[in-house]
GROMACS .gro file of C-alpha atoms in nm:
model
  476
    1MET     CA    1   5.181  14.774  -4.863
    2SER     CA    2   5.064  14.969  -4.555
    3TYR     CA    3   5.243  14.722  -4.319
    4LEU     CA    4   5.576  14.801  -4.493
    5ILE     CA    5   5.568  15.166  -4.411
    6GLN     CA    6   5.378  15.155  -4.080
    7LYS     CA    7   5.558  15.228  -3.764
    8GLU     CA    8   5.554  14.952  -3.495
    9TYR     CA    9   5.351  15.153  -3.245
   10VAL     CA   10   5.109  14.863  -3.149
   11LYS     CA   11   5.276  14.534  -3.051
   12TYR     CA   12   5.122  14.205  -2.937
   13GLU     CA   13   5.275  13.972  -2.678
   14CYS     CA   14   5.373  13.637  -2.803
   15THR     CA   15   5.388  13.325  -2.595
   16CYS     CA   16   5.764  13.336  -2.596
   17GLY     CA   17   5.766  13.681  -2.427
   18SER     CA   18   5.868  13.885  -2.738
   19LEU     CA   19   5.672  14.182  -2.861
   20LYS     CA   20   5.591  14.193  -3.231
   21PRO     CA   21   5.353  14.377  -3.459
   22ILE     CA   22   5.065  14.192  -3.597
   23SER     CA   23   5.216  14.178  -3.943
   24LYS     CA   24   5.500  13.961  -3.813
   25LEU     CA   25   5.290  13.714  -3.606
   26TYR     CA   26   5.109  13.386  -3.692
   27PHE     CA   27   4.810  13.235  -3.524
   28CYS     CA   28   4.795  12.856  -3.486
   29ARG     CA   29   4.443  12.740  -3.513
   30HIS     CA   30   4.524  12.410  -3.329
   31CYS     CA   31   4.685  12.562  -3.029
   32LEU     CA   32   4.493  12.883  -3.038
   33GLU     CA   33   4.812  13.081  -2.960
   34LEU     CA   34   5.017  13.349  -3.126
   35ARG     CA   35   5.347  13.248  -3.283
   36CYS     CA   36   5.631  13.465  -3.383
   37GLY     CA   37   5.934  13.387  -3.605
   38TYR     CA   38   6.108  13.227  -3.297
   39CYS     CA   39   5.809  12.994  -3.209
   40VAL     CA   40   5.795  12.818  -3.551
   41CYS     CA   41   6.020  12.577  -3.739
   42HIS     CA   42   6.150  12.693  -4.072
   43GLU     CA   43   6.151  12.422  -4.343
   44VAL     CA   44   6.281  12.457  -4.703
   45ASP     CA   45   6.031  12.352  -4.955
   46SER     CA   46   6.190  12.422  -5.282
   47HIS     CA   47   6.471  12.625  -5.456
   48TYR     CA   48   6.425  12.853  -5.757
   49CYS     CA   49   6.595  13.126  -5.937
   50SER     CA   50   6.414  13.465  -5.912
   51ASN     CA   51   6.524  13.577  -6.256
   52CYS     CA   52   6.456  13.273  -6.486
   53MET     CA   53   6.216  13.098  -6.244
   54GLU     CA   54   6.400  12.762  -6.289
   55HIS     CA   55   6.279  12.519  -6.022
   56LEU     CA   56   6.513  12.257  -5.885
   57PRO     CA   57   6.489  12.001  -5.601
   58SER     CA   58   6.706  12.026  -5.300
   59ALA     CA   59   6.958  11.768  -5.399
   60GLU     CA   60   7.025  11.922  -5.744
   61ALA     CA   61   7.043  12.274  -5.589
   62LYS     CA   62   7.299  12.152  -5.338
   63PHE     CA   63   7.506  12.000  -5.623
   64ARG     CA   64   7.507  12.333  -5.805
   65LYS     CA   65   7.615  12.508  -5.481
   66ASN     CA   66   7.281  12.692  -5.472
   67ARG     CA   67   7.359  12.896  -5.782
   68CYS     CA   68   7.185  12.925  -6.118
   69ASN     CA   69   7.376  12.812  -6.432
   70THR     CA   70   7.219  13.061  -6.670
   71CYS     CA   71   7.176  13.387  -6.473
   72PHE     CA   72   7.454  13.619  -6.347
   73ASP     CA   73   7.491  13.903  -6.103
   74CYS     CA   74   7.685  14.214  -6.158
   75PRO     CA   75   8.012  14.202  -5.959
   76ASN     CA   76   8.016  14.577  -5.933
   77CYS     CA   77   7.664  14.660  -5.803
   78PHE     CA   78   7.517  14.306  -5.752
   79HIS     CA   79   7.221  14.356  -5.981
   80THR     CA   80   7.107  14.105  -6.242
   81LEU     CA   81   7.301  14.110  -6.569
   82SER     CA   82   7.118  14.112  -6.893
   83VAL     CA   83   7.218  13.961  -7.230
   84ARG     CA   84   7.265  14.210  -7.505
   85ALA     CA   85   7.309  14.131  -7.866
   86THR     CA   86   7.526  14.311  -8.127
   87THR     CA   87   7.601  14.251  -8.495
   88ARG     CA   88   7.954  14.198  -8.612
   89SER     CA   89   8.082  14.142  -8.963
   90ALA     CA   90   8.290  13.827  -9.014
   91GLU     CA   91   8.518  13.788  -9.314
   92ASP     CA   92   8.461  13.465  -9.501
   93GLY     CA   93   8.679  13.462  -9.802
   94ASN     CA   94   8.567  13.755 -10.031
   95THR     CA   95   8.234  13.802  -9.867
   96LYS     CA   96   8.138  13.950  -9.537
   97THR     CA   97   7.866  13.770  -9.337
   98PRO     CA   98   7.715  13.957  -9.045
   99THR     CA   99   7.675  13.745  -8.738
  100LYS     CA  100   7.520  13.813  -8.395
  101HIS     CA  101   7.722  13.816  -8.091
  102TYR     CA  102   7.612  13.839  -7.728
  103TYR     CA  103   7.767  13.997  -7.411
  104LEU     CA  104   7.657  14.061  -7.056
  105ALA     CA  105   7.563  14.407  -6.948
  106CYS     CA  106   7.420  14.575  -6.633
  107PHE     CA  107   7.155  14.838  -6.682
  108PHE     CA  108   7.215  14.995  -6.346
  109CYS     CA  109   7.594  15.070  -6.332
  110ARG     CA  110   7.671  15.014  -6.712
  111TRP     CA  111   7.922  14.738  -6.635
  112THR     CA  112   7.978  14.498  -6.928
  113SER     CA  113   8.159  14.168  -6.964
  114ARG     CA  114   8.385  14.345  -7.224
  115ASP     CA  115   8.532  14.556  -6.943
  116VAL     CA  116   8.722  14.263  -6.800
  117GLY     CA  117   8.814  14.104  -7.130
  118ILE     CA  118   8.544  13.833  -7.162
  119PRO     CA  119   8.503  13.746  -7.528
  120ASP     CA  120   8.149  13.769  -7.684
  121GLN     CA  121   7.959  13.452  -7.738
  122THR     CA  122   7.767  13.341  -8.053
  123THR     CA  123   7.458  13.232  -7.861
  124GLY     CA  124   7.247  13.407  -7.605
  125THR     CA  125   7.262  13.120  -7.357
  126GLY     CA  126   7.635  13.048  -7.446
  127ASN     CA  127   7.887  12.895  -7.210
  128TRP     CA  128   8.022  13.202  -7.054
  129PRO     CA  129   8.386  13.145  -6.931
  130VAL     CA  130   8.438  13.102  -6.568
  131LYS     CA  131   8.766  13.214  -6.410
  132GLU     CA  132   8.962  12.935  -6.258
  133LEU     CA  133   9.005  12.960  -5.883
  134PRO     CA  134   9.367  12.965  -5.763
  135PHE     CA  135   9.303  12.744  -5.460
  136GLN     CA  136   9.063  12.496  -5.616
  137GLU     CA  137   9.313  12.198  -5.585
  138THR     CA  138   9.380  12.273  -5.219
  139LEU     CA  139   9.012  12.300  -5.139
  140ASN     CA  140   8.941  11.970  -5.317
  141SER     CA  141   9.215  11.791  -5.118
  142TYR     CA  142   9.060  11.926  -4.799
  143LEU     CA  143   8.711  11.804  -4.888
  144GLU     CA  144   8.855  11.458  -4.978
  145TYR     CA  145   9.043  11.445  -4.652
  146TYR     CA  146   8.739  11.523  -4.436
  147LYS     CA  147   8.513  11.278  -4.638
  148VAL     CA  148   8.755  10.991  -4.553
  149LEU     CA  149   8.779  11.109  -4.194
  150ALA     CA  150   8.403  11.114  -4.162
  151MET     CA  151   8.387  10.765  -4.305
  152ARG     CA  152   8.632  10.638  -4.056
  153GLU     CA  153   8.445  10.787  -3.762
  154ARG     CA  154   8.122  10.631  -3.893
  155ASN     CA  155   8.300  10.287  -3.925
  156LEU     CA  156   8.423  10.319  -3.571
  157LYS     CA  157   8.073  10.383  -3.436
  158GLU     CA  158   7.935  10.084  -3.630
  159LYS     CA  159   8.215   9.868  -3.500
  160LYS     CA  160   8.127   9.966  -3.137
  161THR     CA  161   7.766   9.871  -3.192
  162TYR     CA  162   7.850   9.539  -3.356
  163SER     CA  163   8.131   9.439  -3.113
  164SER     CA  164   8.031   9.266  -2.796
  165PRO     CA  165   8.234   9.117  -2.498
  166LEU     CA  166   8.020   8.805  -2.513
  167ILE     CA  167   8.139   8.525  -2.740
  168ARG     CA  168   7.860   8.430  -2.966
  169GLY     CA  169   7.839   8.145  -3.216
  170TYR     CA  170   7.790   8.163  -3.588
  171SER     CA  171   7.422   8.109  -3.574
  172SER     CA  172   7.353   8.393  -3.326
  173PHE     CA  173   7.574   8.636  -3.520
  174SER     CA  174   7.400   8.563  -3.846
  175GLU     CA  175   7.057   8.583  -3.691
  176LYS     CA  176   7.119   8.920  -3.537
  177PHE     CA  177   7.321   9.089  -3.801
  178GLY     CA  178   7.276   8.865  -4.102
  179LEU     CA  179   7.507   8.815  -4.395
  180THR     CA  180   7.279   9.026  -4.624
  181SER     CA  181   7.407   9.354  -4.457
  182MET     CA  182   7.763   9.271  -4.563
  183ILE     CA  183   7.653   9.188  -4.911
  184ALA     CA  184   7.454   9.508  -4.936
  185ARG     CA  185   7.753   9.716  -4.819
  186LYS     CA  186   7.973   9.544  -5.084
  187ARG     CA  187   7.724   9.616  -5.354
  188ALA     CA  188   7.689   9.977  -5.252
  189GLY     CA  189   8.063  10.025  -5.276
  190LEU     CA  190   8.104  10.087  -4.903
  191PRO     CA  191   8.419   9.959  -4.719
  192PRO     CA  192   8.373   9.649  -4.502
  193LEU     CA  193   8.330   9.670  -4.130
  194SER     CA  194   8.674   9.553  -4.039
  195LEU     CA  195   8.775   9.526  -3.683
  196GLY     CA  196   9.129   9.623  -3.772
  197GLY     CA  197   9.351   9.669  -4.069
  198LYS     CA  198   9.484   9.945  -4.291
  199GLU     CA  199   9.144  10.109  -4.338
  200ASN     CA  200   9.147  10.255  -3.986
  201THR     CA  201   9.508  10.366  -3.982
  202GLN     CA  202   9.618  10.722  -4.039
  203SER     CA  203   9.827  10.615  -4.342
  204SER     CA  204   9.508  10.545  -4.545
  205LEU     CA  205   9.400  10.920  -4.527
  206PRO     CA  206   9.503  11.139  -4.823
  207LYS     CA  207   9.794  11.367  -4.773
  208ILE     CA  208   9.730  11.739  -4.746
  209VAL     CA  209   9.984  12.020  -4.727
  210PRO     CA  210   9.900  12.238  -4.428
  211SER     CA  211   9.920  12.607  -4.459
  212VAL     CA  212  10.217  12.783  -4.318
  213ALA     CA  213  10.228  13.138  -4.194
  214VAL     CA  214  10.486  13.367  -4.349
  215ASP     CA  215  10.685  13.611  -4.139
  216ASP     CA  216  10.780  13.842  -4.419
  217VAL     CA  217  10.488  13.996  -4.602
  218GLU     CA  218  10.536  14.190  -4.922
  219PRO     CA  219  10.458  14.556  -4.890
  220LEU     CA  220  10.163  14.701  -5.075
  221PRO     CA  221  10.234  14.872  -5.403
  222ASP     CA  222  10.199  15.249  -5.434
  223THR     CA  223   9.894  15.216  -5.663
  224TYR     CA  224   9.692  15.105  -5.368
  225PHE     CA  225   9.723  15.457  -5.218
  226THR     CA  226   9.727  15.677  -5.526
  227ASP     CA  227   9.439  15.534  -5.739
  228LEU     CA  228   9.160  15.407  -5.511
  229THR     CA  229   8.896  15.406  -5.787
  230LYS     CA  230   9.054  15.092  -5.939
  231ILE     CA  231   9.060  14.886  -5.606
  232THR     CA  232   8.762  14.671  -5.520
  233THR     CA  233   8.559  14.740  -5.210
  234LEU     CA  234   8.505  14.498  -4.917
  235SER     CA  235   8.147  14.418  -5.031
  236GLN     CA  236   8.271  14.322  -5.382
  237ARG     CA  237   8.543  14.100  -5.238
  238HIS     CA  238   8.309  13.930  -4.981
  239SER     CA  239   8.052  13.860  -5.248
  240TYR     CA  240   8.287  13.623  -5.417
  241PRO     CA  241   8.515  13.482  -5.136
  242MET     CA  242   8.669  13.217  -5.354
  243LEU     CA  243   8.834  13.474  -5.590
  244GLN     CA  244   8.841  13.811  -5.394
  245ALA     CA  245   8.957  14.021  -5.686
  246GLU     CA  246   9.180  14.310  -5.588
  247THR     CA  247   9.126  14.542  -5.881
  248ILE     CA  248   8.813  14.636  -6.079
  249THR     CA  249   8.951  14.482  -6.402
  250SER     CA  250   8.967  14.137  -6.225
  251LEU     CA  251   8.595  14.127  -6.142
  252HIS     CA  252   8.396  13.848  -6.313
  253PRO     CA  253   8.021  13.776  -6.331
  254GLN     CA  254   7.887  13.563  -6.050
  255HIS     CA  255   7.611  13.299  -6.088
  256ARG     CA  256   7.302  13.410  -5.924
  257HIS     CA  257   7.204  13.266  -5.591
  258PHE     CA  258   6.886  13.049  -5.568
  259TYR     CA  259   6.588  13.163  -5.360
  260ILE     CA  260   6.385  12.928  -5.134
  261LYS     CA  261   6.029  12.889  -5.056
  262CYS     CA  262   5.999  12.825  -4.676
  263SER     CA  263   5.716  12.669  -4.486
  264LEU     CA  264   5.663  12.746  -4.118
  265ARG     CA  265   5.552  12.478  -3.862
  266CYS     CA  266   5.431  12.529  -3.507
  267ARG     CA  267   5.689  12.398  -3.260
  268ARG     CA  268   5.424  12.269  -3.023
  269CYS     CA  269   5.162  12.084  -3.235
  270GLU     CA  270   5.376  12.052  -3.549
  271HIS     CA  271   5.099  12.193  -3.772
  272ASN     CA  272   5.182  12.427  -4.059
  273VAL     CA  273   5.112  12.787  -4.012
  274SER     CA  274   5.238  12.898  -4.342
  275LYS     CA  275   5.294  12.685  -4.653
  276PRO     CA  276   5.355  12.841  -5.005
  277GLU     CA  277   5.259  12.693  -5.340
  278TYR     CA  278   5.515  12.449  -5.492
  279ASN     CA  279   5.517  12.628  -5.826
  280PRO     CA  280   5.807  12.891  -5.817
  281GLY     CA  281   5.603  13.143  -6.025
  282SER     CA  282   5.314  13.153  -5.787
  283ILE     CA  283   5.291  13.395  -5.503
  284LYS     CA  284   4.995  13.221  -5.336
  285PHE     CA  285   4.987  13.013  -5.018
  286LYS     CA  286   4.826  12.679  -4.954
  287ILE     CA  287   4.822  12.764  -4.577
  288GLN     CA  288   4.854  13.124  -4.462
  289LEU     CA  289   4.767  13.156  -4.095
  290ALA     CA  290   4.887  13.513  -4.049
  291ALA     CA  291   4.766  13.684  -3.732
  292TYR     CA  292   4.590  13.971  -3.914
  293TYR     CA  293   4.361  13.712  -4.076
  294HIS     CA  294   4.233  13.559  -3.744
  295MET     CA  295   4.243  13.826  -3.471
  296PRO     CA  296   4.135  14.185  -3.435
  297GLU     CA  297   4.378  14.451  -3.560
  298VAL     CA  298   4.444  14.755  -3.345
  299ARG     CA  299   4.581  15.088  -3.486
  300ILE     CA  300   4.618  15.438  -3.348
  301MET     CA  301   4.358  15.668  -3.513
  302THR     CA  302   4.404  16.001  -3.334
  303PHE     CA  303   4.559  16.117  -3.010
  304GLU     CA  304   4.600  16.442  -2.801
  305PRO     CA  305   4.924  16.590  -2.690
  306LEU     CA  306   5.030  16.436  -2.363
  307LYS     CA  307   5.084  16.619  -2.048
  308ILE     CA  308   5.259  16.456  -1.744
  309GLY     CA  309   5.005  16.386  -1.467
  310LYS     CA  310   4.704  16.487  -1.677
  311PRO     CA  311   4.468  16.252  -1.861
  312SER     CA  312   4.457  16.272  -2.245
  313GLU     CA  313   4.232  16.101  -2.497
  314ILE     CA  314   4.338  15.844  -2.754
  315ILE     CA  315   4.124  15.685  -3.020
  316LEU     CA  316   4.211  15.333  -3.139
  317LYS     CA  317   4.065  15.185  -3.456
  318ILE     CA  318   3.995  14.801  -3.422
  319THR     CA  319   3.919  14.591  -3.724
  320ASN     CA  320   3.756  14.240  -3.741
  321PRO     CA  321   3.912  14.047  -4.025
  322THR     CA  322   3.711  13.717  -3.972
  323GLN     CA  323   3.372  13.621  -4.117
  324HIS     CA  324   3.214  13.583  -3.771
  325LEU     CA  325   3.063  13.821  -3.523
  326THR     CA  326   3.290  13.888  -3.217
  327SER     CA  327   3.281  14.095  -2.908
  328LEU     CA  328   3.572  14.267  -2.733
  329GLN     CA  329   3.637  14.317  -2.365
  330PHE     CA  330   3.926  14.528  -2.232
  331GLY     CA  331   4.115  14.462  -1.906
  332SER     CA  332   4.445  14.493  -1.727
  333LEU     CA  333   4.749  14.302  -1.843
  334ILE     CA  334   4.749  13.936  -1.761
  335ASN     CA  335   5.066  13.797  -1.604
  336SER     CA  336   5.217  13.453  -1.643
  337GLU     CA  337   5.049  13.317  -1.326
  338GLU     CA  338   4.700  13.437  -1.419
  339ARG     CA  339   4.731  13.282  -1.765
  340LYS     CA  340   4.855  12.955  -1.611
  341ASN     CA  341   4.540  12.936  -1.406
  342LEU     CA  342   4.319  13.019  -1.711
  343LYS     CA  343   4.490  12.752  -1.923
  344THR     CA  344   4.449  12.494  -1.644
  345GLU     CA  345   4.078  12.557  -1.621
  346GLU     CA  346   4.007  12.578  -1.997
  347ILE     CA  347   4.210  12.292  -2.129
  348SER     CA  348   4.027  11.962  -2.120
  349GLU     CA  349   4.189  11.648  -1.973
  350THR     CA  350   4.200  11.477  -2.318
  351LYS     CA  351   4.391  11.765  -2.462
  352LYS     CA  352   4.631  11.786  -2.169
  353GLU     CA  353   4.754  11.435  -2.247
  354LYS     CA  354   4.813  11.507  -2.611
  355LEU     CA  355   4.975  11.853  -2.584
  356PRO     CA  356   5.178  11.973  -2.288
  357LEU     CA  357   5.074  12.282  -2.104
  358GLU     CA  358   5.265  12.584  -2.254
  359LEU     CA  359   5.332  12.870  -2.025
  360PRO     CA  360   5.414  13.219  -2.147
  361ARG     CA  361   5.746  13.374  -2.068
  362PRO     CA  362   5.781  13.714  -1.894
  363ILE     CA  363   5.861  14.018  -2.102
  364ARG     CA  364   6.199  14.165  -2.039
  365ASN     CA  365   6.325  14.523  -2.071
  366LEU     CA  366   5.985  14.677  -2.072
  367GLN     CA  367   5.874  14.947  -1.840
  368ILE     CA  368   5.516  15.077  -1.844
  369ASN     CA  369   5.515  15.455  -1.757
  370THR     CA  370   5.158  15.549  -1.858
  371ASP     CA  371   4.828  15.470  -1.690
  372VAL     CA  372   4.527  15.384  -1.905
  373GLU     CA  373   4.158  15.407  -1.826
  374LEU     CA  374   3.991  15.133  -2.013
  375PRO     CA  375   3.618  15.112  -2.112
  376GLN     CA  376   3.407  14.879  -1.887
  377CYS     CA  377   3.150  14.789  -2.153
  378SER     CA  378   3.205  14.538  -2.435
  379VAL     CA  379   3.231  14.636  -2.796
  380ILE     CA  380   3.071  14.429  -3.069
  381LEU     CA  381   3.237  14.388  -3.411
  382PRO     CA  382   3.034  14.271  -3.706
  383PRO     CA  383   3.189  14.020  -3.955
  384ARG     CA  384   3.392  14.130  -4.250
  385ASP     CA  385   3.193  14.210  -4.568
  386ASP     CA  386   3.398  14.328  -4.869
  387ALA     CA  387   3.086  14.439  -5.057
  388ALA     CA  388   2.954  14.652  -4.770
  389GLU     CA  389   3.281  14.836  -4.739
  390TYR     CA  390   3.204  15.045  -5.041
  391ASP     CA  391   2.839  15.084  -4.972
  392ASP     CA  392   2.750  15.345  -4.699
  393SER     CA  393   2.378  15.243  -4.703
  394ALA     CA  394   2.465  14.890  -4.586
  395ASP     CA  395   2.579  15.009  -4.239
  396THR     CA  396   2.250  14.944  -4.065
  397HIS     CA  397   2.372  14.772  -3.756
  398ASN     CA  398   2.158  14.862  -3.461
  399PHE     CA  399   2.419  14.830  -3.180
  400GLN     CA  400   2.348  15.005  -2.856
  401ASP     CA  401   2.698  15.150  -2.816
  402ASP     CA  402   2.814  15.393  -2.545
  403THR     CA  403   2.891  15.720  -2.710
  404LYS     CA  404   3.164  15.794  -2.455
  405VAL     CA  405   3.343  15.472  -2.567
  406VAL     CA  406   3.255  15.414  -2.938
  407VAL     CA  407   3.298  15.731  -3.144
  408TRP     CA  408   3.287  15.589  -3.490
  409ARG     CA  409   3.169  15.270  -3.667
  410LYS     CA  410   3.173  15.149  -4.024
  411GLY     CA  411   3.147  14.790  -4.149
  412ASN     CA  412   3.369  14.571  -3.948
  413LYS     CA  413   3.576  14.865  -3.808
  414VAL     CA  414   3.511  15.053  -3.486
  415ALA     CA  415   3.684  15.341  -3.305
  416VAL     CA  416   3.730  15.308  -2.925
  417LYS     CA  417   3.806  15.613  -2.699
  418MET     CA  418   4.047  15.566  -2.406
  419LYS     CA  419   4.218  15.792  -2.162
  420ILE     CA  420   4.583  15.770  -2.078
  421THR     CA  421   4.781  15.961  -1.815
  422PRO     CA  422   5.167  15.969  -1.813
  423GLN     CA  423   5.323  15.912  -1.483
  424ASN     CA  424   5.484  16.195  -1.284
  425GLY     CA  425   5.840  16.036  -1.306
  426MET     CA  426   5.860  16.077  -1.674
  427GLU     CA  427   6.077  16.333  -1.850
  428GLY     CA  428   5.997  16.552  -2.145
  429GLY     CA  429   6.049  16.375  -2.478
  430GLU     CA  430   6.043  16.019  -2.321
  431GLU     CA  431   5.865  15.741  -2.499
  432SER     CA  432   5.518  15.677  -2.357
  433ILE     CA  433   5.427  15.307  -2.314
  434PHE     CA  434   5.097  15.154  -2.190
  435GLY     CA  435   4.935  14.820  -2.219
  436PHE     CA  436   4.612  14.632  -2.167
  437SER     CA  437   4.463  14.297  -2.240
  438MET     CA  438   4.199  14.228  -2.510
  439GLU     CA  439   3.964  13.941  -2.494
  440TYR     CA  440   3.773  13.845  -2.809
  441GLY     CA  441   3.566  13.558  -2.932
  442TYR     CA  442   3.730  13.326  -3.203
  443VAL     CA  443   3.536  13.073  -3.401
  444ASN     CA  444   3.761  12.779  -3.481
  445THR     CA  445   3.656  12.617  -3.804
  446MET     CA  446   3.917  12.343  -3.796
  447PRO     CA  447   3.738  12.004  -3.756
  448THR     CA  448   3.899  11.763  -3.504
  449LEU     CA  449   3.817  11.413  -3.400
  450GLU     CA  450   3.645  11.525  -3.080
  451GLN     CA  451   3.461  11.825  -3.228
  452LYS     CA  452   3.328  11.824  -3.590
  453GLN     CA  453   3.134  12.153  -3.560
  454PRO     CA  454   3.299  12.501  -3.540
  455LEU     CA  455   3.404  12.569  -3.194
  456ARG     CA  456   3.390  12.917  -3.030
  457ALA     CA  457   3.673  13.002  -2.785
  458GLU     CA  458   3.752  13.318  -2.585
  459ILE     CA  459   4.112  13.431  -2.636
  460GLN     CA  460   4.304  13.687  -2.440
  461VAL     CA  461   4.611  13.875  -2.572
  462ASN     CA  462   4.823  14.148  -2.422
  463LEU     CA  463   4.883  14.467  -2.623
  464PHE     CA  464   5.142  14.737  -2.578
  465ILE     CA  465   5.121  15.078  -2.737
  466SER     CA  466   5.409  15.319  -2.759
  467ARG     CA  467   5.470  15.644  -2.936
  468ALA     CA  468   5.820  15.793  -2.952
  469THR     CA  469   5.680  16.122  -3.106
  470TYR     CA  470   5.464  16.217  -2.821
  471HIS     CA  471   5.525  16.571  -2.697
  472LEU     CA  472   5.537  16.559  -2.313
  473ARG     CA  473   5.484  16.877  -2.120
  474ARG     CA  474   5.518  16.911  -1.750
  475ILE     CA  475   5.233  17.083  -1.560
  476ASN     CA  476   5.356  17.386  -1.367
   0.00000   0.00000   0.00000
């Protein structure tokens, strides 16, 4: 929950050149690189309704137009409608038999299906009437026309592949193409691959009536300008583009849209970095390679008011989320040329043949206007221990830390002090931006064909810290 309300002050550099907070980044354990939302492929795993949790395959969800048959959304405020029951007395001869009737109601805006004249149903999951669309026949004719047109284009492509300027005999034709393909097309109900005939003529296409623009448009009635409370808004009309009701009394319940579970795949090595559970009611992940699970997280702990041309102290809190001991070294920002040389030296020849060398892209529209004095010594971070987090007596790490650099330590967290100096060209109230590179040790537990044991690698990443709320004062 803290990631949802936290400001994006600390950003990490992705390989694509974009700056993202750690909560919006992924870490590929095969490439040992950061991946943002633009560096991964999005694949739809399953469709489900968030209200009734009905799970459908992709083919059936496409047939239903990605909408649930049993759940409805309020056409007024777009919240989920609930089924409410009421008792009504029905006359049956000389006796009165009470029966239950059901209607749809919104608990947020108090809209009900009775407001638009929809009759009550005798069952809770009854067949609620759906308003007929005025242009349904026209749309169906368009769909049929383009289906036939697509089939003609596909037949022309197949005719080009089958036709040849060389004259072949019957034996060569049957050996290459075979008579079984024609029989299979006939059994599947597809048209034959004719080289000419009525199938490829324009007359075989269904006739459609094109839309004609009208010069004279009827003027709007006076009610549109006198009583605006009865006119629908643009959001209400765009939510149901097939109907686009003009008045409030013409609104009808809409079938609820399906939600999807999406898996993310690395574009370089094609391995999954995020894959949810197939069950729609589960919120767990089979694979969840979020960046804050595999790399140190940096946050701003405290800072002093900044003065232009004068150094100020800032304390950063760094957390180790892994189960392995790691060490941190801080340095200046690494550009694309330096990282290219590092990649060329570190990657082995066997890995070069399998995966191409990926070079980072430069960051655009970023101007660093603050100098930073980085610590020269390395900082050791112990592994994560959930039990030791609530036990103060367990912090018995005998690290020989420099008191000028490390000001606080507890468990797998450490506070590091740095000095930053805004440049003289800055103005009062301007955003202060500085950056540095952080090198840490990562233990890769993914077994490979070449390496069955956990492999330790040194990874470098660029960090950029900005604060728009800094108070800048010029020194007289």
